[in-house]
Short mmCIF file of C-alpha atoms and ligand atoms in Angstrom, two decimals:
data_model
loop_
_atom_site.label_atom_id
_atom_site.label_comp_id
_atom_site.label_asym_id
_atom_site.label_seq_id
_atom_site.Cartn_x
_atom_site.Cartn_y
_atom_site.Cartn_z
CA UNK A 1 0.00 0.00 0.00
CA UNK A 2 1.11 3.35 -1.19
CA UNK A 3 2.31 6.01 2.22
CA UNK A 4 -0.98 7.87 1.27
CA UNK A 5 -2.89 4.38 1.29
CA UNK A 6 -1.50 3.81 5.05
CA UNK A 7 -2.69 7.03 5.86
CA UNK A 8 -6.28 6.66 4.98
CA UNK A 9 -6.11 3.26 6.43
CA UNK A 10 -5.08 4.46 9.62
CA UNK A 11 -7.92 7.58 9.53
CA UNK A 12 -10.19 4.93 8.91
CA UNK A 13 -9.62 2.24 11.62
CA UNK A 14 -8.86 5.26 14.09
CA UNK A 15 -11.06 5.07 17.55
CA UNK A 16 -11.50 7.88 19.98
CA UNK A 17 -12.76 7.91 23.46
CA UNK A 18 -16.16 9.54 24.46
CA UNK A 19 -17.82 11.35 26.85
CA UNK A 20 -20.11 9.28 29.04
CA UNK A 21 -22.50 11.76 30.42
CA UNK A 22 -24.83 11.21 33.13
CA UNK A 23 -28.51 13.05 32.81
CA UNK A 24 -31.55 12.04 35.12
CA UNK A 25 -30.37 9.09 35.30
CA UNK A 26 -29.74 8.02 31.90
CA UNK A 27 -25.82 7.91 30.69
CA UNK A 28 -25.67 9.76 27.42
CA UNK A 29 -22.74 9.33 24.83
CA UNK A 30 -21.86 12.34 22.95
CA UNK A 31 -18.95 12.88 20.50
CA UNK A 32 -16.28 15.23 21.03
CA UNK A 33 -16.36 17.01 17.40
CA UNK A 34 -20.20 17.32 17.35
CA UNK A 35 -20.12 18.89 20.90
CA UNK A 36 -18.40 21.86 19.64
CA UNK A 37 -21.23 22.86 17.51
CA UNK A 38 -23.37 25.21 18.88
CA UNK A 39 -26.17 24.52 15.84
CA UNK A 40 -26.65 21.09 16.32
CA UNK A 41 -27.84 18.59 19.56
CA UNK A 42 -27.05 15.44 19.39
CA UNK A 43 -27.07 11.96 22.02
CA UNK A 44 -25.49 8.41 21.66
CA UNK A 45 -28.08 6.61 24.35
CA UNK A 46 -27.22 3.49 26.09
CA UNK A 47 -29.28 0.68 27.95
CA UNK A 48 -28.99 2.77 31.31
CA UNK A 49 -31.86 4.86 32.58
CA UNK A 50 -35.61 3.83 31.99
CA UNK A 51 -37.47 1.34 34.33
CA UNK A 52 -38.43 -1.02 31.47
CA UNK A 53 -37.88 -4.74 31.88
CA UNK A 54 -35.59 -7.45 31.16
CA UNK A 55 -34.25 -8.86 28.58
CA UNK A 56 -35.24 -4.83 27.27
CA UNK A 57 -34.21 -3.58 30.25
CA UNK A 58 -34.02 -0.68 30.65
CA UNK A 59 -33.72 2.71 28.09
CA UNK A 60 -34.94 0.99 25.47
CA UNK A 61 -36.13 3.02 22.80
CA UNK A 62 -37.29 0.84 20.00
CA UNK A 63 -41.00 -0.05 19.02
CA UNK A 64 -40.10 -2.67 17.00
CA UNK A 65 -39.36 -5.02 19.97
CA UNK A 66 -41.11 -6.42 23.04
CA UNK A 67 -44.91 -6.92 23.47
CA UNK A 68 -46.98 -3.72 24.30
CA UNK A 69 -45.36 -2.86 27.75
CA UNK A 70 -41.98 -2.40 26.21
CA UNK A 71 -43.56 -0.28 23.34
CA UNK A 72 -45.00 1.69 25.51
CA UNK A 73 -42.13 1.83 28.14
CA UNK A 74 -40.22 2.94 24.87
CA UNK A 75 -42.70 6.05 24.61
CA UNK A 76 -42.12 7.08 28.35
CA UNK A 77 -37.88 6.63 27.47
CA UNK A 78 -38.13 8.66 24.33
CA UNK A 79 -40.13 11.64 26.36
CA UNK A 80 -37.58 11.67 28.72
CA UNK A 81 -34.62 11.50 27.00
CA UNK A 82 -36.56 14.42 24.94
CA UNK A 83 -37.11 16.37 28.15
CA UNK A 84 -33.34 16.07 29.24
CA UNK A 85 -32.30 17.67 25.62
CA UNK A 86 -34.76 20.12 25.75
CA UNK A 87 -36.10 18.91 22.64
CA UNK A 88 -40.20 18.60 21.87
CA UNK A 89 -40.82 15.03 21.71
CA UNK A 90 -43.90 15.87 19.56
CA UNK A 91 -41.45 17.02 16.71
CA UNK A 92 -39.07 13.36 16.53
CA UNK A 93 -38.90 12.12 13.27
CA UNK A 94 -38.31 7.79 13.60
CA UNK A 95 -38.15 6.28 10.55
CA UNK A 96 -39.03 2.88 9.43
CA UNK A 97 -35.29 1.09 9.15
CA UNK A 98 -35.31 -2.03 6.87
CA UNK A 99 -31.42 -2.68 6.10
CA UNK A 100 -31.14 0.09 2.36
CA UNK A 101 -29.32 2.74 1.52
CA UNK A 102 -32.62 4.73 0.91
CA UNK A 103 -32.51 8.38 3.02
CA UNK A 104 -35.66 10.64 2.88
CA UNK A 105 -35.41 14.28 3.60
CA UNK A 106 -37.49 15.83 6.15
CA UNK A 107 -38.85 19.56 4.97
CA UNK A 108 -41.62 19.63 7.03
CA UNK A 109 -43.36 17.79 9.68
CA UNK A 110 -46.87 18.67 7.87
CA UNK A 111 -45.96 16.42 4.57
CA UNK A 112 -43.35 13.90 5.84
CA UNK A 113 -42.18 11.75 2.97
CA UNK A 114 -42.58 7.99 3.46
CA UNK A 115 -40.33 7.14 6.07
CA UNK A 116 -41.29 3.18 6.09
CA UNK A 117 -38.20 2.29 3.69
CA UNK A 118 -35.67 4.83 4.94
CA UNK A 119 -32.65 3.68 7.00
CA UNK A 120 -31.71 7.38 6.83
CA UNK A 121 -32.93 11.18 7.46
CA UNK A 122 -31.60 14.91 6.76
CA UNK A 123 -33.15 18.08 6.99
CA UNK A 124 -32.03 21.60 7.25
CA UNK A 125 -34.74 22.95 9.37
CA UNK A 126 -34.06 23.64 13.06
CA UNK A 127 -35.77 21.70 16.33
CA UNK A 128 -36.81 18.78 14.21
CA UNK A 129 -35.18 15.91 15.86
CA UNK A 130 -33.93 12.80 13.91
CA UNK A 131 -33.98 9.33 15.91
CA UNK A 132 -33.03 6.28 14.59
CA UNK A 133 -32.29 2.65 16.69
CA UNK A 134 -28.97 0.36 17.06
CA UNK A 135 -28.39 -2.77 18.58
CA UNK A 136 -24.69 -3.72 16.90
CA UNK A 137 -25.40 -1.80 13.72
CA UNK A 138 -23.48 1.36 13.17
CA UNK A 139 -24.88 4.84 14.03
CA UNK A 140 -23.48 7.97 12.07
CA UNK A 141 -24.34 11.27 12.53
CA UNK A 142 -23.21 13.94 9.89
CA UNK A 143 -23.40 17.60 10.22
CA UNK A 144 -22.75 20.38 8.28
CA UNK A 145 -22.46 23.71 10.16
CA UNK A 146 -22.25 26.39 7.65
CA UNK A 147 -25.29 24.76 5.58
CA UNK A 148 -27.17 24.14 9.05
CA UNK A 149 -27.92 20.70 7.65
CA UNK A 150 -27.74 17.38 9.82
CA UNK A 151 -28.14 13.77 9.22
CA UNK A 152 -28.57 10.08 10.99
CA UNK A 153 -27.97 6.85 9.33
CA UNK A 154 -28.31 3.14 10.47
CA UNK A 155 -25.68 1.07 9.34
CA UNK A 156 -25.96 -2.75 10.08
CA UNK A 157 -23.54 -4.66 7.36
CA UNK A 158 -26.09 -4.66 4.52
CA UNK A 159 -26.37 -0.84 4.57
CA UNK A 160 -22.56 -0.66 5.10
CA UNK A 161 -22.55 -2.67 1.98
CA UNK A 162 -25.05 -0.85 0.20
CA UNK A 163 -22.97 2.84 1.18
CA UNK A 164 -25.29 4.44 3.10
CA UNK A 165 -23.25 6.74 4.49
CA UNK A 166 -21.97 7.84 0.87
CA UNK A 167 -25.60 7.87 0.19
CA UNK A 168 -26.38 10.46 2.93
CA UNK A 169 -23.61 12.58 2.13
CA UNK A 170 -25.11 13.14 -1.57
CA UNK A 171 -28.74 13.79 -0.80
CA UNK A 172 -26.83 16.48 1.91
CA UNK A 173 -24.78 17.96 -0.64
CA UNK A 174 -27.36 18.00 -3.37
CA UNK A 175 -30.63 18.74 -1.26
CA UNK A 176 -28.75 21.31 1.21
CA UNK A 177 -26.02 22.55 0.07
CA UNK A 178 -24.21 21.17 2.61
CA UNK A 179 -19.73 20.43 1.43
CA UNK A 180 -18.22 17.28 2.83
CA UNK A 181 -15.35 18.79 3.44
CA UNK A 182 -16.93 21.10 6.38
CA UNK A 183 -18.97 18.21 7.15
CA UNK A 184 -18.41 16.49 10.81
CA UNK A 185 -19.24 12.48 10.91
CA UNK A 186 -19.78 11.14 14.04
CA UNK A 187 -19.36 7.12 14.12
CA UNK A 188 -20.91 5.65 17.48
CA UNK A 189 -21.32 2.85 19.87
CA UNK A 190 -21.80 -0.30 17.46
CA UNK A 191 -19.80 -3.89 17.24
CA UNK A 192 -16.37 -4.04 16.59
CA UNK A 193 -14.18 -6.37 14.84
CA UNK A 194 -13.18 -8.16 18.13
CA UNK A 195 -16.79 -9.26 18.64
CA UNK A 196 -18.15 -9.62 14.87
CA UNK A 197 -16.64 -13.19 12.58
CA UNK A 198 -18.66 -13.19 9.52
CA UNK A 199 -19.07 -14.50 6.33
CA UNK A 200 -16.84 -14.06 3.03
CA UNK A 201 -20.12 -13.13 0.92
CA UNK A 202 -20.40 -10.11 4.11
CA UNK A 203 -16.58 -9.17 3.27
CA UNK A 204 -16.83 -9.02 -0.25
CA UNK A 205 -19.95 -7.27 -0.02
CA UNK A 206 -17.99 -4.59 2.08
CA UNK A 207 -15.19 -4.60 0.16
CA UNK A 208 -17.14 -3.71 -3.07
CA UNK A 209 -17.92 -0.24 -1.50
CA UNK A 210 -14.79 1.14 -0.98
CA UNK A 211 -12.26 2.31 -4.33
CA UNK A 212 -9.30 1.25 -2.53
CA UNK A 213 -9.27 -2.24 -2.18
CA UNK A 214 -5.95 -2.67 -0.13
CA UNK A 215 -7.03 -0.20 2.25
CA UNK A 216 -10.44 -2.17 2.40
CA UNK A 217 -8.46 -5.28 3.11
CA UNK A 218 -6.23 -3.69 5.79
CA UNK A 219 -9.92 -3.21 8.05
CA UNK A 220 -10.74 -7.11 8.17
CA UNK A 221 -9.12 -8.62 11.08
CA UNK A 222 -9.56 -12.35 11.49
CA UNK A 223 -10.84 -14.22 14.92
CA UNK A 224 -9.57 -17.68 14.97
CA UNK A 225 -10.20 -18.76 11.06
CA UNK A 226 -12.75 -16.07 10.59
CA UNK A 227 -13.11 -13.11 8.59
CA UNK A 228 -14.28 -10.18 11.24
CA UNK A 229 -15.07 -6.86 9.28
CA UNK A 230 -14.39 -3.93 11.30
CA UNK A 231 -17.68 -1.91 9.96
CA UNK A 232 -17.16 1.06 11.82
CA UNK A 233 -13.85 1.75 9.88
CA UNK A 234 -15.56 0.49 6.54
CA UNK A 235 -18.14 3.93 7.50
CA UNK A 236 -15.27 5.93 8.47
CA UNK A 237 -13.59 5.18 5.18
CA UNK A 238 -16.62 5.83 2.43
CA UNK A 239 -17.07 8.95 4.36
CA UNK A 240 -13.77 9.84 3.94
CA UNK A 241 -13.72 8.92 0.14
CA UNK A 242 -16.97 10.63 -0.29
CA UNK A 243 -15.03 13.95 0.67
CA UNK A 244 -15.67 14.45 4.47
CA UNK A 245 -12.95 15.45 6.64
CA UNK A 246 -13.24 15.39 9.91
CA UNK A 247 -14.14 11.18 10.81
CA UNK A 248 -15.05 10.43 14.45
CA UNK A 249 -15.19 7.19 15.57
CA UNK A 250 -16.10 5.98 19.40
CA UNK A 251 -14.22 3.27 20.64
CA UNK A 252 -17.02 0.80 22.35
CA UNK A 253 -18.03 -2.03 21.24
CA UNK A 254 -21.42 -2.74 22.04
CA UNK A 255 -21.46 -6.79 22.50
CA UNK A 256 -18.09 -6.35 24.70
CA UNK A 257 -20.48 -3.79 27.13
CA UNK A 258 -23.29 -5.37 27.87
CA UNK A 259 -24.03 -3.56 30.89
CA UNK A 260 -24.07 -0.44 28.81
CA UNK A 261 -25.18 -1.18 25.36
CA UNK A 262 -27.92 -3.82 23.44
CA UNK A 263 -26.41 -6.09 20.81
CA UNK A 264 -28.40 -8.34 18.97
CA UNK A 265 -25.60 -10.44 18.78
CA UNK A 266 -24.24 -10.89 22.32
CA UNK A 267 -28.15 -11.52 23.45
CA UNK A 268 -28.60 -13.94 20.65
CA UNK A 269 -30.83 -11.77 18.88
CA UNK A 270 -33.90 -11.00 21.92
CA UNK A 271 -32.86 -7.03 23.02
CA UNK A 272 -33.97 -3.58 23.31
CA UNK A 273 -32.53 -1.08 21.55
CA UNK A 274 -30.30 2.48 21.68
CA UNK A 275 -30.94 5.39 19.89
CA UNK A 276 -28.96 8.12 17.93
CA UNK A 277 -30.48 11.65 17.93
CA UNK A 278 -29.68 14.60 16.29
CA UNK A 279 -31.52 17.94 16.14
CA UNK A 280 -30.59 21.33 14.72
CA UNK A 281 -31.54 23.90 17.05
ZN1 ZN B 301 -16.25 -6.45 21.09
#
């Protein structure tokens, strides 16, 4: 690999420590570059701070899980977690999430676009709050401050696959003028290599996303005889080859926490899970 190769390689696999805040309760994960932007809230949540029950227990903010206590317990967590942002719970925008590359663009709460087959969301208008739901799969949040434009996107390997992220950083720069390279990404909680062997139809899949293929290699590690993709990195590097500059990337694992985090695949597959908010204001 090329000195320039390494470099990207080593942006891309890069992991930083973040702050683990706690609010009412709750312990809130927020990443360093995003905090210094006064235009835009944002909130990595964990599995710490609601009352609802196990194996959910006990933030759990998804309504796809769980019989109707959970769902509703899920209501209850989103309000409060809405209430500690200072954010009007009445306004969150929670898309469908079925594994594309699709992202929808929010321009007003009055005529939402279908957000059934969306596994991301942008808009440009202030205190409309994005909120989409992890358990291993990769959160990213992007910003833009000079265009006042944010984004969230879910990330599990088939969206990774599909580019998402590359995906969300078009319909940004195309829909709202936002640049990638004053863009901020913010990569959080999700699994990490050291908890995730997978298939070589998942590798190659991966793989095919990226132009540099021996920088794409240099983010599989292997556990035992097993390929184990390191999809945070894969993120980090389509961002940074779709022109963004400043990469982010938190350092937990969610199936080595599970005190702190859902993972579908440290439960074997019956969880709650976290959310990833973001919010112009
Ligand atoms: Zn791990």
């Amino acid at each position: 690999m090329s000195a320039k190769g390494n470099r990207l390689a080593e942006r891309a696999l890069q992991k930083n420590r973040w702050l683990v805040k706690q609010m009412d309760g709750m312990e809130i994960i927020f990443s360093p570059s995003l905090l210094e932007l006064n235009e835009v809230t944002h909130a990595f949540t964990t599995r710490v701070g609601g009352s609802t029950k196990a194996p959910y227990d006990s933030f759990n903010l998804g309504r796809s899980v769980g019989d109707d206590a959970v769902k509703r317990d899920a209501i209850e967590n989103r309000k409060k977690l809405c209430n500690t942002l200072s954010i009007d719970f009445h306004k969150l925008v929670v898309p469908g999430q079925v594994h594309s590359p699709n992202v929808a663009l929010i321009e007003d709460l009055a005529s939402l676009p279908d957000l059934k087959g969306v596994d991301g969301v942008t808009t440009a208008r202030e205190q409309i709050p994005l909120l989409l739901h992890f358990a291993d799969c990769v959160p990213v949040i992007v910003a833009d401050p000079q265009a006042k434009a944010v984004g969230v996107f879910h990330a599990g390997w088939r969206g990774t696959a599909q580019n998402i992220v590359g995906n969300g950083v078009k319909v940004m720069a195309r829909e709202l003028g936002a640049k990638p390279e004053r863009m901020r990404a913010a990569i959080g909680p999700a699994i990490g290599a050291c908890c995730y062997p997978t298939g070589e139809d998942v590798v190659e899949a991966l793989i095919a996303t990226v132009a540099d293929k021996g920088i794409a290699q240099s983010l599989i590690h292997r556990l035992a005889d097993r390929a184990a993709p390191d999809l945070k990195a894969f993120n980090a590097l389509q961002l940074l080859e779709a022109g963004v500059e400043l990469v982010d990337t938190c350092d937990f694992c969610t199936a080595c926490k599970p005190e702190l985090f859902y993972s579908h695949r440290q439960s074997g597959g019956t969880t709650g899970r976290q959310g990833a908010l973001v919010a112009l204001v």
